[in-house]
Coordinates of C-alpha atoms in Angstrom, one line a residue:
M1 CA -10.7 12.9 31.9
V2 CA -8.1 11.3 30.0
V3 CA -6.2 10.6 32.3
L4 CA -8.6 9.8 34.8
S5 CA -9.3 6.9 31.8
S6 CA -6.0 5.8 31.2
D7 CA -5.1 5.0 35.0
F8 CA -8.3 2.8 35.0
Y9 CA -5.8 0.9 32.0
G10 CA -5.1 -1.8 34.3
T11 CA -8.0 -1.6 36.4
S12 CA -11.0 -1.1 35.8
A13 CA -12.6 -1.7 31.6
D14 CA -15.7 0.1 32.3
S15 CA -14.2 2.9 33.4
L16 CA -12.1 3.4 30.8
L17 CA -14.8 3.2 28.8
F18 CA -16.8 5.8 30.8
Y19 CA -14.2 7.9 31.0
A20 CA -12.4 8.1 27.6
Q21 CA -16.3 9.1 26.1
K22 CA -16.9 11.6 28.6
A23 CA -13.9 13.2 27.2
F24 CA -13.9 12.8 23.2
A25 CA -17.3 14.4 24.4
L26 CA -15.9 17.7 26.5
S27 CA -12.9 17.3 23.5
A28 CA -14.9 17.8 20.5
K29 CA -17.3 20.5 22.0
I30 CA -14.4 22.8 22.1
N31 CA -13.2 22.3 18.9
Y32 CA -9.9 20.1 20.9
I33 CA -8.3 18.0 18.7
R34 CA -6.0 16.6 20.3
G35 CA -8.2 15.7 22.6
E36 CA -10.3 14.0 20.9
A37 CA -7.0 12.4 19.6
L38 CA -5.5 10.9 23.1
A39 CA -9.7 10.3 23.8
M40 CA -9.9 7.5 20.7
R41 CA -6.9 5.9 21.7
S42 CA -8.5 5.3 24.8
K43 CA -11.1 3.1 23.1
G44 CA -8.8 2.1 21.2
D45 CA -7.3 0.7 24.8
Y46 CA -10.3 -0.4 25.9
Y47 CA -11.5 -2.2 23.2
T48 CA -7.7 -4.1 23.3
L49 CA -8.9 -5.0 26.5
V50 CA -12.1 -6.6 25.6
G51 CA -10.7 -7.7 22.7
D52 CA -12.9 -6.8 20.4
L53 CA -9.9 -6.2 17.0
S54 CA -12.5 -4.2 14.4
E55 CA -13.2 -1.6 17.2
M56 CA -10.0 -1.5 18.6
L57 CA -8.6 -1.2 15.1
S58 CA -11.2 2.2 13.8
S59 CA -10.4 3.8 17.5
Y60 CA -6.4 4.1 16.3
Q61 CA -6.8 4.8 13.1
Q62 CA -9.1 8.1 14.3
A63 CA -6.9 8.9 16.7
L64 CA -3.9 8.8 14.2
T65 CA -5.5 10.8 12.1
L66 CA -7.1 13.1 14.7
A67 CA -3.2 13.2 15.8
E68 CA -1.5 14.3 12.5
R69 CA -4.4 17.4 12.3
A70 CA -3.3 18.1 16.1
G71 CA 0.4 18.3 15.0
D72 CA 1.2 16.1 17.7
T73 CA 4.7 14.1 16.6
F74 CA 4.9 12.1 19.5
L75 CA 0.9 11.5 19.7
S76 CA 0.8 9.5 16.4
A77 CA 4.4 7.5 17.9
K78 CA 2.8 7.0 20.9
V79 CA -1.1 5.1 18.4
H80 CA 1.6 4.2 15.1
R81 CA 2.7 1.4 18.4
N82 CA -0.3 0.7 19.3
L83 CA -1.2 0.0 15.4
G84 CA 2.2 -2.3 15.4
Q85 CA 1.2 -4.6 18.2
Y86 CA -2.2 -4.7 16.6
Y87 CA -0.7 -6.4 13.4
L88 CA 2.0 -8.7 15.9
N89 CA -1.3 -9.9 17.8
G90 CA -2.1 -11.2 14.6
N91 CA 1.2 -12.0 13.5
R92 CA 1.7 -10.0 10.6
T93 CA 6.0 -8.9 11.3
D94 CA 6.6 -6.6 9.1
D95 CA 3.9 -5.1 8.9
A96 CA 4.2 -4.5 12.7
L97 CA 7.7 -3.6 11.8
A98 CA 6.8 -1.0 9.1
Q99 CA 4.6 1.0 12.2
F100 CA 7.2 0.8 15.4
L101 CA 9.8 2.1 12.7
K102 CA 7.5 4.3 11.8
A103 CA 7.0 5.6 15.9
F104 CA 11.2 5.3 16.3
Q105 CA 11.8 7.6 13.7
L106 CA 9.1 10.3 15.2
V107 CA 10.5 10.2 18.4
E108 CA 14.2 10.1 16.8
H109 CA 14.5 13.3 19.2
Y110 CA 11.9 12.7 21.8
P111 CA 14.1 12.8 25.3
D112 CA 11.5 10.7 27.0
S113 CA 13.5 7.3 27.3
N114 CA 10.9 5.5 28.7
F115 CA 8.8 5.5 25.5
K116 CA 11.8 4.5 23.8
A117 CA 12.3 1.4 25.8
Y118 CA 8.7 0.7 25.4
L119 CA 9.6 -0.2 21.4
E120 CA 13.1 -2.2 22.2
V121 CA 10.1 -5.0 23.7
D122 CA 7.8 -4.3 20.7
M123 CA 11.5 -5.3 18.4
A124 CA 11.9 -8.8 21.0
A125 CA 8.5 -9.6 20.6
I126 CA 9.2 -9.6 16.0
Y127 CA 12.4 -11.9 17.3
I128 CA 10.1 -13.8 19.3
L129 CA 7.6 -15.0 16.7
R130 CA 10.8 -15.2 13.8
D131 CA 12.0 -17.8 17.2
Q132 CA 15.3 -15.5 17.3
Y133 CA 16.2 -15.7 21.4
D134 CA 18.9 -14.5 21.8
S135 CA 18.8 -11.4 20.0
A136 CA 15.0 -10.8 21.7
M137 CA 16.7 -11.0 24.9
L138 CA 19.3 -7.8 24.2
R139 CA 16.1 -6.1 22.6
Y140 CA 14.9 -6.4 26.3
Q141 CA 18.6 -5.7 28.0
K142 CA 17.8 -2.5 26.4
A143 CA 15.4 -1.9 27.5
M144 CA 15.9 -1.7 31.1
D145 CA 18.2 0.1 30.1
L146 CA 16.6 3.1 28.5
A147 CA 13.5 3.0 31.7
N148 CA 14.1 6.1 34.3
D149 CA 13.5 3.2 36.7
P150 CA 14.9 0.2 37.5
N151 CA 12.4 -0.8 39.7
G152 CA 8.9 -0.2 38.6
Y153 CA 6.7 -0.1 35.8
I154 CA 7.9 -0.3 32.7
A155 CA 10.8 -3.4 34.6
A156 CA 8.0 -5.0 35.7
F157 CA 6.9 -5.2 32.3
V158 CA 9.3 -5.8 30.8
R159 CA 10.5 -8.7 33.0
N160 CA 7.3 -11.2 32.6
D161 CA 8.5 -10.6 28.8
M162 CA 11.9 -11.7 29.3
G163 CA 10.8 -15.2 31.7
Y164 CA 8.0 -15.0 28.8
T165 CA 11.2 -15.6 26.5
L166 CA 13.5 -18.0 29.0
V167 CA 10.7 -20.0 28.9
L168 CA 10.0 -20.1 25.3
M169 CA 14.5 -21.2 25.5
K170 CA 13.0 -24.3 28.2
Q171 CA 15.1 -21.7 31.1
Y172 CA 11.7 -22.6 33.2
E173 CA 13.7 -21.7 36.8
K174 CA 14.6 -18.4 36.1
A175 CA 11.4 -17.3 34.1
R176 CA 9.9 -18.4 37.8
E177 CA 11.9 -15.5 39.6
Y178 CA 11.5 -12.8 36.9
H179 CA 7.3 -13.7 37.1
L180 CA 7.9 -13.2 41.2
V181 CA 9.7 -10.2 40.8
S182 CA 7.0 -8.5 38.5
L183 CA 4.2 -9.9 40.3
D184 CA 5.1 -8.3 43.6
Y185 CA 5.4 -5.3 42.3
Y186 CA 1.6 -5.2 40.7
K187 CA 0.4 -6.6 43.9
H188 CA 1.8 -3.5 46.0
T189 CA 0.4 -0.8 42.8
S190 CA -2.8 -3.0 42.3
D191 CA -2.2 -3.4 39.0
R192 CA -5.5 -5.9 37.8
L193 CA -4.5 -6.5 34.1
G194 CA -0.9 -7.1 35.1
Q195 CA -1.4 -9.2 38.1
M196 CA -3.4 -11.6 35.3
N197 CA -0.8 -11.7 32.9
T198 CA 1.7 -12.2 35.2
L199 CA -0.3 -15.0 36.5
L200 CA -0.8 -16.5 33.5
M201 CA 2.9 -17.0 32.7
L202 CA 3.8 -18.1 36.3
G203 CA 1.5 -20.9 35.6
D204 CA 3.5 -21.6 32.3
A205 CA 6.9 -21.6 34.3
C206 CA 5.4 -24.0 36.4
A207 CA 3.8 -26.3 34.3
G208 CA 7.9 -26.6 31.8
L209 CA 9.7 -27.8 36.3
G210 CA 6.9 -30.4 36.2
Q211 CA 4.8 -28.4 38.8
T212 CA 1.1 -28.9 37.5
Q213 CA -0.8 -28.1 40.7
Q214 CA 1.1 -24.6 41.2
A215 CA 0.9 -23.9 37.3
I216 CA -3.0 -24.5 37.5
A217 CA -3.1 -22.5 40.8
Y218 CA -1.7 -19.1 39.3
N219 CA -4.2 -19.9 36.2
L220 CA -7.2 -20.0 38.4
Q221 CA -5.8 -16.5 39.7
G222 CA -5.5 -15.3 36.3
L223 CA -8.4 -15.9 34.7
A224 CA -10.9 -14.7 38.0
L225 CA -8.7 -11.6 37.3
A226 CA -9.0 -11.8 33.0
K227 CA -13.6 -12.8 33.7
T228 CA -13.3 -9.2 36.0
L229 CA -11.3 -7.0 33.6
Q230 CA -13.3 -8.6 30.6
N231 CA -10.5 -9.8 28.1
K232 CA -11.3 -12.8 26.4
Q233 CA -8.2 -13.0 24.6
S234 CA -6.3 -14.5 27.9
I235 CA -9.4 -16.5 29.7
T236 CA -8.9 -18.1 25.7
D237 CA -5.8 -18.6 26.4
A238 CA -6.2 -20.0 30.5
S239 CA -9.2 -22.5 30.2
E240 CA -6.5 -24.2 26.8
Q241 CA -4.3 -24.7 29.7
L242 CA -6.0 -25.0 32.5
S243 CA -8.4 -28.1 30.1
A244 CA -3.8 -29.6 29.6
W245 CA -3.1 -29.3 32.7
Y246 CA -6.0 -30.7 34.2
A247 CA -5.7 -34.4 31.4
K248 CA -2.2 -34.5 32.6
E249 CA -3.4 -34.6 36.3
G250 CA -5.5 -36.9 35.1
D251 CA -8.9 -35.3 36.4
Y252 CA -11.1 -35.5 32.6
K253 CA -14.3 -33.6 34.5
S254 CA -12.7 -30.2 35.7
S255 CA -10.8 -31.0 31.4
L256 CA -13.5 -30.9 30.1
Q257 CA -15.5 -28.6 31.8
Y258 CA -12.1 -26.2 31.0
L259 CA -12.4 -27.4 27.6
K260 CA -15.7 -26.4 27.0
M261 CA -15.6 -22.5 27.8
N262 CA -12.1 -22.2 25.8
K263 CA -14.2 -23.2 22.5
L264 CA -16.5 -20.8 23.3
Y265 CA -14.1 -18.3 23.5
A266 CA -12.2 -18.5 21.1
D267 CA -15.2 -19.2 18.4
S268 CA -16.7 -15.7 19.3
L269 CA -12.5 -14.1 18.5
S270 CA -12.7 -15.6 15.6
N271 CA -15.2 -15.0 13.8
E272 CA -15.9 -14.7 10.6
S273 CA -18.0 -11.1 10.6
T274 CA -15.2 -9.3 13.2
R275 CA -12.1 -10.7 10.8
E276 CA -14.3 -9.3 7.7
K277 CA -14.5 -5.9 9.4
E278 CA -10.7 -4.9 10.2
Y279 CA -9.9 -6.5 6.5
E280 CA -13.1 -3.2 5.1
L281 CA -11.4 -0.9 8.1
E282 CA -8.6 -1.5 7.4
T283 CA -8.9 -0.9 3.3
K284 CA -10.7 2.2 3.6
F285 CA -8.9 3.5 6.5
A286 CA -5.2 3.5 4.5
Y287 CA -7.9 4.7 1.2
T288 CA -8.6 7.1 3.3
R289 CA -4.8 8.3 3.0
K290 CA -4.0 7.8 0.1
E291 CA -6.8 10.5 -0.9
D292 CA -5.8 13.1 1.7
S293 CA -2.5 12.6 -0.5
A294 CA -3.4 12.6 -3.6
K295 CA -5.6 16.0 -2.2
I296 CA -2.4 17.5 -1.2
V297 CA -0.9 17.4 -4.4
R298 CA -3.7 18.3 -6.9
A299 CA -3.5 22.0 -4.3
R300 CA 0.4 22.3 -4.9
E301 CA -0.3 21.8 -8.9
S302 CA -3.2 24.5 -8.5
L303 CA -1.6 26.8 -6.7
I304 CA 2.0 26.1 -9.3
A305 CA -0.8 26.5 -12.1
E306 CA -2.3 30.0 -10.6
Q307 CA 1.7 31.3 -10.1
K308 CA 2.0 30.0 -13.7
I309 CA -1.2 32.3 -15.5
E310 CA 0.4 35.4 -12.8
R311 CA 3.6 35.7 -14.4
L312 CA 2.7 35.0 -17.9
K313 CA 0.1 38.2 -16.7
L314 CA 3.0 40.0 -16.2
Q315 CA 5.2 39.3 -19.3
A316 CA 2.6 40.1 -21.5
G317 CA 2.4 43.3 -20.1
V318 CA 6.0 43.8 -19.5
A319 CA 6.3 42.1 -23.7
V320 CA 3.2 45.1 -25.0
L321 CA 5.3 47.7 -23.2
V322 CA 8.1 46.8 -25.2
S323 CA 6.8 46.4 -28.6
V324 CA 6.3 50.9 -28.6
L325 CA 10.3 51.3 -29.0
L326 CA 11.5 47.4 -30.3
G327 CA 9.5 46.1 -32.3
I328 CA 11.7 43.7 -33.6
L329 CA 12.5 42.8 -29.9
V330 CA 8.6 41.8 -29.1
L331 CA 8.7 39.9 -33.4
V332 CA 12.2 37.8 -32.0
L333 CA 10.2 37.1 -28.3
F334 CA 6.5 36.2 -30.0
Y335 CA 8.7 33.5 -32.6
N336 CA 10.2 32.4 -29.2
R337 CA 7.0 32.6 -27.4
K338 CA 5.2 29.8 -30.5
V339 CA 8.5 27.3 -30.1
K340 CA 8.1 26.9 -26.4
Q341 CA 4.5 26.3 -26.4
E342 CA 5.0 23.2 -28.8
S343 CA 8.0 22.7 -26.7
N344 CA 5.5 22.6 -23.9
R345 CA 2.5 21.4 -25.2
I346 CA 4.4 18.0 -26.4
L347 CA 6.7 17.9 -22.8
A348 CA 2.9 18.5 -21.4
T349 CA 1.4 15.1 -24.6
K350 CA 4.2 13.2 -22.5
N351 CA 3.3 14.1 -18.9
Q352 CA 0.6 12.9 -19.8
E353 CA 0.7 9.3 -21.3
I354 CA 3.5 8.3 -18.6
S355 CA 0.9 10.0 -16.0
L356 CA -1.7 7.4 -18.2
Q357 CA 1.3 4.4 -17.9
K358 CA 1.9 5.0 -13.7
A359 CA -1.9 5.1 -13.0
A360 CA -2.2 2.0 -15.1
I361 CA 1.0 0.9 -12.8
E362 CA -0.5 0.9 -9.7
D363 CA -4.2 0.0 -10.3
H364 CA -2.8 -3.9 -11.8
A365 CA -0.2 -3.6 -8.7
E366 CA -2.8 -2.9 -6.2
R367 CA -5.4 -5.3 -7.5
L368 CA -3.1 -7.6 -7.5
R369 CA -3.1 -6.5 -3.4
L370 CA -5.6 -7.1 -2.8
S371 CA -5.8 -10.2 -4.3
N372 CA -3.1 -11.9 -2.6
R373 CA -5.1 -10.2 0.3
D374 CA -8.0 -12.0 -0.9
K375 CA -6.5 -15.7 -0.7
D376 CA -3.6 -14.8 2.4
R377 CA -7.8 -14.4 4.0
L378 CA -9.4 -17.7 2.6
F379 CA -6.7 -19.3 3.1
S380 CA -6.5 -17.7 6.9
I381 CA -10.8 -19.1 6.7
I382 CA -10.1 -22.5 6.1
A383 CA -7.2 -23.1 8.8
H384 CA -9.1 -22.4 11.2
D385 CA -11.9 -24.3 10.1
L386 CA -9.9 -28.0 9.2
N387 CA -8.3 -27.0 13.0
G388 CA -10.9 -26.3 15.3
P389 CA -13.4 -29.9 14.8
L390 CA -9.6 -31.6 15.1
G391 CA -8.6 -30.2 18.1
S392 CA -12.5 -31.0 19.1
L393 CA -11.7 -35.1 18.0
K394 CA -8.5 -35.3 19.1
S395 CA -9.9 -33.6 22.6
L396 CA -12.7 -36.5 22.4
L397 CA -10.7 -39.5 21.7
D398 CA -8.2 -38.3 24.3
L399 CA -10.5 -38.8 27.3
L400 CA -12.8 -42.0 25.7
K401 CA -8.8 -43.3 25.6
E402 CA -9.7 -42.5 29.1
N403 CA -13.0 -43.6 30.4
E404 CA -13.4 -40.4 31.6
L405 CA -17.0 -39.0 30.2
T406 CA -20.3 -39.6 31.1
E407 CA -22.8 -41.7 27.9
E408 CA -24.2 -38.2 27.2
E409 CA -21.6 -36.2 27.9
A410 CA -20.1 -38.2 24.7
A411 CA -23.6 -37.9 22.5
D412 CA -23.4 -33.7 23.5
I413 CA -20.0 -33.2 22.0
L414 CA -20.5 -36.1 19.4
R415 CA -23.8 -34.2 17.3
H416 CA -21.9 -31.3 17.8
L417 CA -18.9 -33.6 16.2
S418 CA -20.8 -34.6 13.4
V419 CA -21.3 -31.2 11.9
D420 CA -18.6 -30.2 11.7
V421 CA -16.8 -33.1 10.2
N422 CA -19.2 -33.1 7.4
S423 CA -18.3 -30.1 6.2
T424 CA -14.4 -30.7 7.0
S425 CA -15.2 -33.8 4.5
E426 CA -16.6 -31.1 1.6
L427 CA -13.9 -28.6 2.8
V428 CA -10.9 -30.6 2.2
Q429 CA -12.9 -32.8 -0.9
N430 CA -13.2 -28.8 -3.0
L431 CA -10.0 -27.6 -1.1
L432 CA -8.6 -30.8 -3.6
Y433 CA -10.5 -29.1 -6.7
W434 CA -9.7 -25.8 -6.1
A435 CA -5.9 -26.5 -5.9
R436 CA -5.6 -28.7 -8.7
S437 CA -7.2 -26.1 -11.2
Q438 CA -5.3 -23.5 -9.0
L439 CA -1.6 -25.0 -9.8
G440 CA -3.0 -26.0 -13.5
G441 CA -3.1 -29.3 -12.9
I442 CA -6.9 -30.5 -13.4
V443 CA -6.8 -30.9 -17.3
V444 CA -10.8 -29.7 -18.9
K445 CA -11.9 -33.6 -21.2
P446 CA -15.2 -31.4 -23.6
R447 CA -17.4 -34.8 -24.4
V448 CA -21.3 -35.4 -24.7
F449 CA -23.0 -36.8 -21.9
E450 CA -26.8 -37.4 -20.6
M451 CA -27.4 -34.0 -18.2
T452 CA -29.7 -36.0 -16.9
E453 CA -27.9 -38.5 -15.8
V454 CA -25.2 -36.5 -14.1
L455 CA -28.5 -34.7 -12.0
E456 CA -30.4 -37.8 -11.0
E457 CA -26.6 -39.3 -9.9
I458 CA -26.2 -35.8 -7.5
V459 CA -30.3 -36.5 -6.4
H460 CA -30.1 -39.3 -4.9
L461 CA -26.3 -38.4 -3.0
F462 CA -28.3 -35.4 -1.6
T463 CA -31.8 -37.7 -1.4
R464 CA -30.6 -38.8 2.5
Q465 CA -29.3 -35.2 4.1
A466 CA -32.0 -33.6 2.8
S467 CA -34.7 -35.9 4.4
A468 CA -32.3 -35.6 7.4
K469 CA -32.8 -31.7 7.7
G470 CA -36.1 -32.8 7.2
I471 CA -35.7 -30.2 3.1
H472 CA -37.8 -31.6 -0.6
L473 CA -35.1 -32.5 -2.6
V474 CA -36.8 -33.1 -6.5
S475 CA -36.2 -33.1 -10.2
D476 CA -38.7 -31.2 -13.0
I477 CA -36.9 -32.2 -16.0
K478 CA -38.7 -33.2 -18.5
G479 CA -37.1 -34.9 -21.7
S480 CA -33.3 -35.3 -22.9
F481 CA -30.3 -32.7 -23.1
P482 CA -27.2 -33.7 -24.0
V483 CA -24.6 -31.3 -23.0
Y484 CA -20.3 -30.2 -24.6
A485 CA -18.5 -30.1 -21.4
D486 CA -16.3 -31.9 -19.0
S487 CA -19.1 -34.5 -17.2
N488 CA -16.4 -35.0 -14.1
M489 CA -16.0 -30.6 -13.8
M490 CA -20.1 -30.4 -14.1
Q491 CA -20.6 -32.7 -11.7
V492 CA -18.2 -30.5 -9.3
V493 CA -20.5 -27.4 -10.1
F494 CA -23.4 -29.0 -8.8
R495 CA -22.8 -31.0 -6.3
N496 CA -22.1 -27.5 -5.1
L497 CA -25.2 -25.6 -5.7
V498 CA -27.6 -28.8 -4.4
S499 CA -24.9 -29.1 -0.8
N500 CA -25.2 -25.1 -0.7
A501 CA -29.3 -24.9 -1.1
L502 CA -29.1 -27.7 1.7
K503 CA -26.9 -25.5 4.2
F504 CA -29.5 -22.1 3.6
C505 CA -32.9 -24.1 3.8
H506 CA -34.5 -25.2 7.0
K507 CA -37.1 -27.9 6.9
G508 CA -40.1 -27.9 5.4
D509 CA -38.4 -26.0 2.3
T510 CA -37.9 -26.9 -1.4
I511 CA -34.9 -27.8 -3.8
T512 CA -35.9 -28.3 -7.5
I513 CA -33.9 -28.8 -10.1
T514 CA -35.1 -27.8 -13.8
A515 CA -33.7 -27.2 -17.4
R516 CA -34.2 -26.3 -20.6
R517 CA -33.2 -25.4 -23.8
K518 CA -32.6 -21.7 -23.6
S519 CA -31.8 -21.5 -27.8
A520 CA -30.4 -23.2 -30.6
T521 CA -27.4 -23.9 -28.8
I522 CA -27.9 -23.9 -25.4
D523 CA -29.1 -25.5 -22.4
E524 CA -29.9 -24.1 -19.1
F525 CA -29.9 -26.1 -15.8
C526 CA -31.9 -24.0 -13.0
V527 CA -30.6 -25.5 -8.7
T528 CA -34.1 -23.1 -7.0
D529 CA -34.6 -22.4 -2.8
T530 CA -36.9 -21.8 -0.6
G531 CA -34.6 -20.9 1.7
T532 CA -32.8 -18.3 3.1
G533 CA -31.5 -16.1 0.4
M534 CA -29.3 -14.1 0.3
T535 CA -29.1 -10.0 1.4
A536 CA -28.6 -7.3 -2.1
D537 CA -24.5 -6.8 -0.8
V538 CA -24.7 -10.5 -0.5
L539 CA -25.8 -11.3 -4.0
A540 CA -23.6 -8.4 -5.2
K541 CA -20.1 -10.1 -3.8
V542 CA -21.4 -13.5 -4.7
R543 CA -22.0 -12.8 -8.4
N544 CA -18.8 -10.8 -9.1
G545 CA -17.4 -14.4 -7.6
E546 CA -16.1 -13.3 -4.3
S547 CA -15.8 -14.8 -1.4
V548 CA -18.8 -15.0 0.9
T549 CA -19.0 -17.3 4.6
T550 CA -21.8 -17.8 6.1
F551 CA -23.4 -20.1 8.5
G552 CA -26.2 -22.3 7.4
T553 CA -29.1 -22.5 8.7
A554 CA -27.4 -25.5 11.3
S555 CA -25.3 -23.8 11.8
E556 CA -23.0 -25.4 9.1
K557 CA -19.5 -24.1 8.1
G558 CA -18.8 -22.6 5.0
T559 CA -15.5 -20.1 3.8
G560 CA -17.0 -20.0 -0.8
L561 CA -15.2 -22.0 -1.6
G562 CA -17.3 -24.2 -3.4
L563 CA -18.8 -21.6 -5.4
L564 CA -15.5 -20.3 -6.7
L565 CA -14.9 -23.2 -7.9
C566 CA -17.7 -23.9 -9.4
W567 CA -17.7 -19.6 -11.2
D568 CA -13.9 -22.0 -12.1
F569 CA -14.8 -24.9 -13.2
I570 CA -18.2 -23.2 -15.6
E571 CA -16.0 -20.1 -17.5
K572 CA -13.3 -23.7 -18.1
N573 CA -16.4 -25.8 -19.8
A574 CA -16.9 -22.4 -22.0
G575 CA -19.7 -22.1 -19.7
T576 CA -22.0 -19.2 -17.6
M577 CA -23.8 -18.3 -14.9
H578 CA -26.9 -16.2 -13.3
I579 CA -27.5 -16.0 -10.0
D580 CA -31.0 -14.5 -8.7
S581 CA -31.6 -14.5 -4.6
E582 CA -34.2 -12.1 -2.1
E583 CA -34.0 -12.2 1.2
G584 CA -36.1 -14.4 2.7
K585 CA -38.2 -15.7 0.1
G586 CA -34.8 -18.7 -1.2
S587 CA -31.8 -18.3 -4.3
C588 CA -31.8 -19.7 -8.5
F589 CA -29.1 -20.9 -9.5
C590 CA -28.3 -21.4 -13.4
V591 CA -26.2 -22.6 -15.3
S592 CA -25.7 -22.3 -19.3
L593 CA -23.9 -24.7 -21.0
N594 CA -23.6 -25.3 -24.6
H595 CA -25.5 -28.1 -26.0
G596 CA -24.2 -31.9 -28.0
T597 CA -25.5 -33.5 -30.1
P598 CA -27.4 -36.2 -29.1
L599 CA -26.4 -39.3 -27.9
D600 CA -28.1 -41.6 -29.8
A601 CA -26.9 -39.4 -33.4

């Protein structure tokens, strides 16, 4: 079953998954761990083909755990290579390099030179990402030398990668020659995946030679195969190239068609829930392996302790026997034992102190690593959300410049761009504030001011936006509420809170702003809505100050940066924020600030 699933890798993704699942079920039934590992790796190959990165990562992680349990070194090396390719696709070259080096280490004395050839190709890909093309070509040549069959599958695979690198080096004619040799091999072997990849690469080479029509023809063939194989990433890449090439040829209608296809598949690949699931899987996998290592260490320590107890028992028995004949010697041994126990006690105390210090350092390092990863993830989301609307706007302007769009097509695209641009404007404004705050560029300037005036300005600012969405925005504040804080920061805080409330309300919902004297020294200001509310999991993350990204009721985008900014500014002004929410019933954000001396006092 496993061999059958592998045979369908380049021809039918659905058949690959079918036989992999059958193989896993049969292996589990007879407790054949190596068979489970092989089947799980085949499932990872399936999810690679269809572009489901989170399921791919989960399958490969399970395959690695099972391979290690089965003691299969070569299979473990193969899965390390798969994980390295996952990190490589995400441009995480350092993580990818670590996985490839682990695979090299496991097969250092293994006779299979073909697998080592694949690893050389992977190492070449790292050099390409670092723009070291000559070093990459040397790795590819080494892979060709290691391959057992210079005219077989590995050679075709390597020639394609060499052609891709030559395109980057602008040596298009030589690249085209390499790709044509590989295409001929894949056609003879009916390898549709190999044909798809080669056709798309041939398109790039022909485009470099100025043969745009030939490039379009190759890409259309590659796109058809990508759809058959359900390969989302290749569909995204092919449609992007076709849109650009049709625009270059002046066929703007076809260019628009493939631009829409590209946006559809690109959005599905960059879905935020998928990115969060991948991040969660990586974290859980690392934690599980750490726990397994800790269990082994504890078991070893327990065994050592038991052996020590047995030795002490033996020593005690010998001491009792010897004490009958050598009383004086017993006294000396007793004294020595007391001294040794005291030394052991002191040593144990010091070891405990060292262990506690080590645990504290490791915990601090782990928190720093997670914090950096959260920031990397946040910037990745921001980069995607900024790039999407700007790219769409550029494409629209190019099409409008050539007068190739009908009024209906232009209006349809402008409606979508309007939502994206409004969201992007809010994102950039929050990003500027957040960056200045993180870099120490914002200085808190507290003073006594009337909070009702700030809230009235915010209501006036969002009245038109609320009306356009059919939402009631009201201020139910009675009396005067002077506070001691930075007025500019409070404007940013409540502007974000009202903007978030509008984002998660439907037509007919209500947003109410209230104020009350909470105590003699504290005033409380609340933004309450009757919108979608939050699930318990999302509410826990928000209360913990974590970045949470969801879409609004009108598909408004967000990065969670606004709430991070609110937490930061409220803390800088010695305030607090309390959040209540229930899914389907709405949310309430209450900010408590220090009461100030009345302005007329």
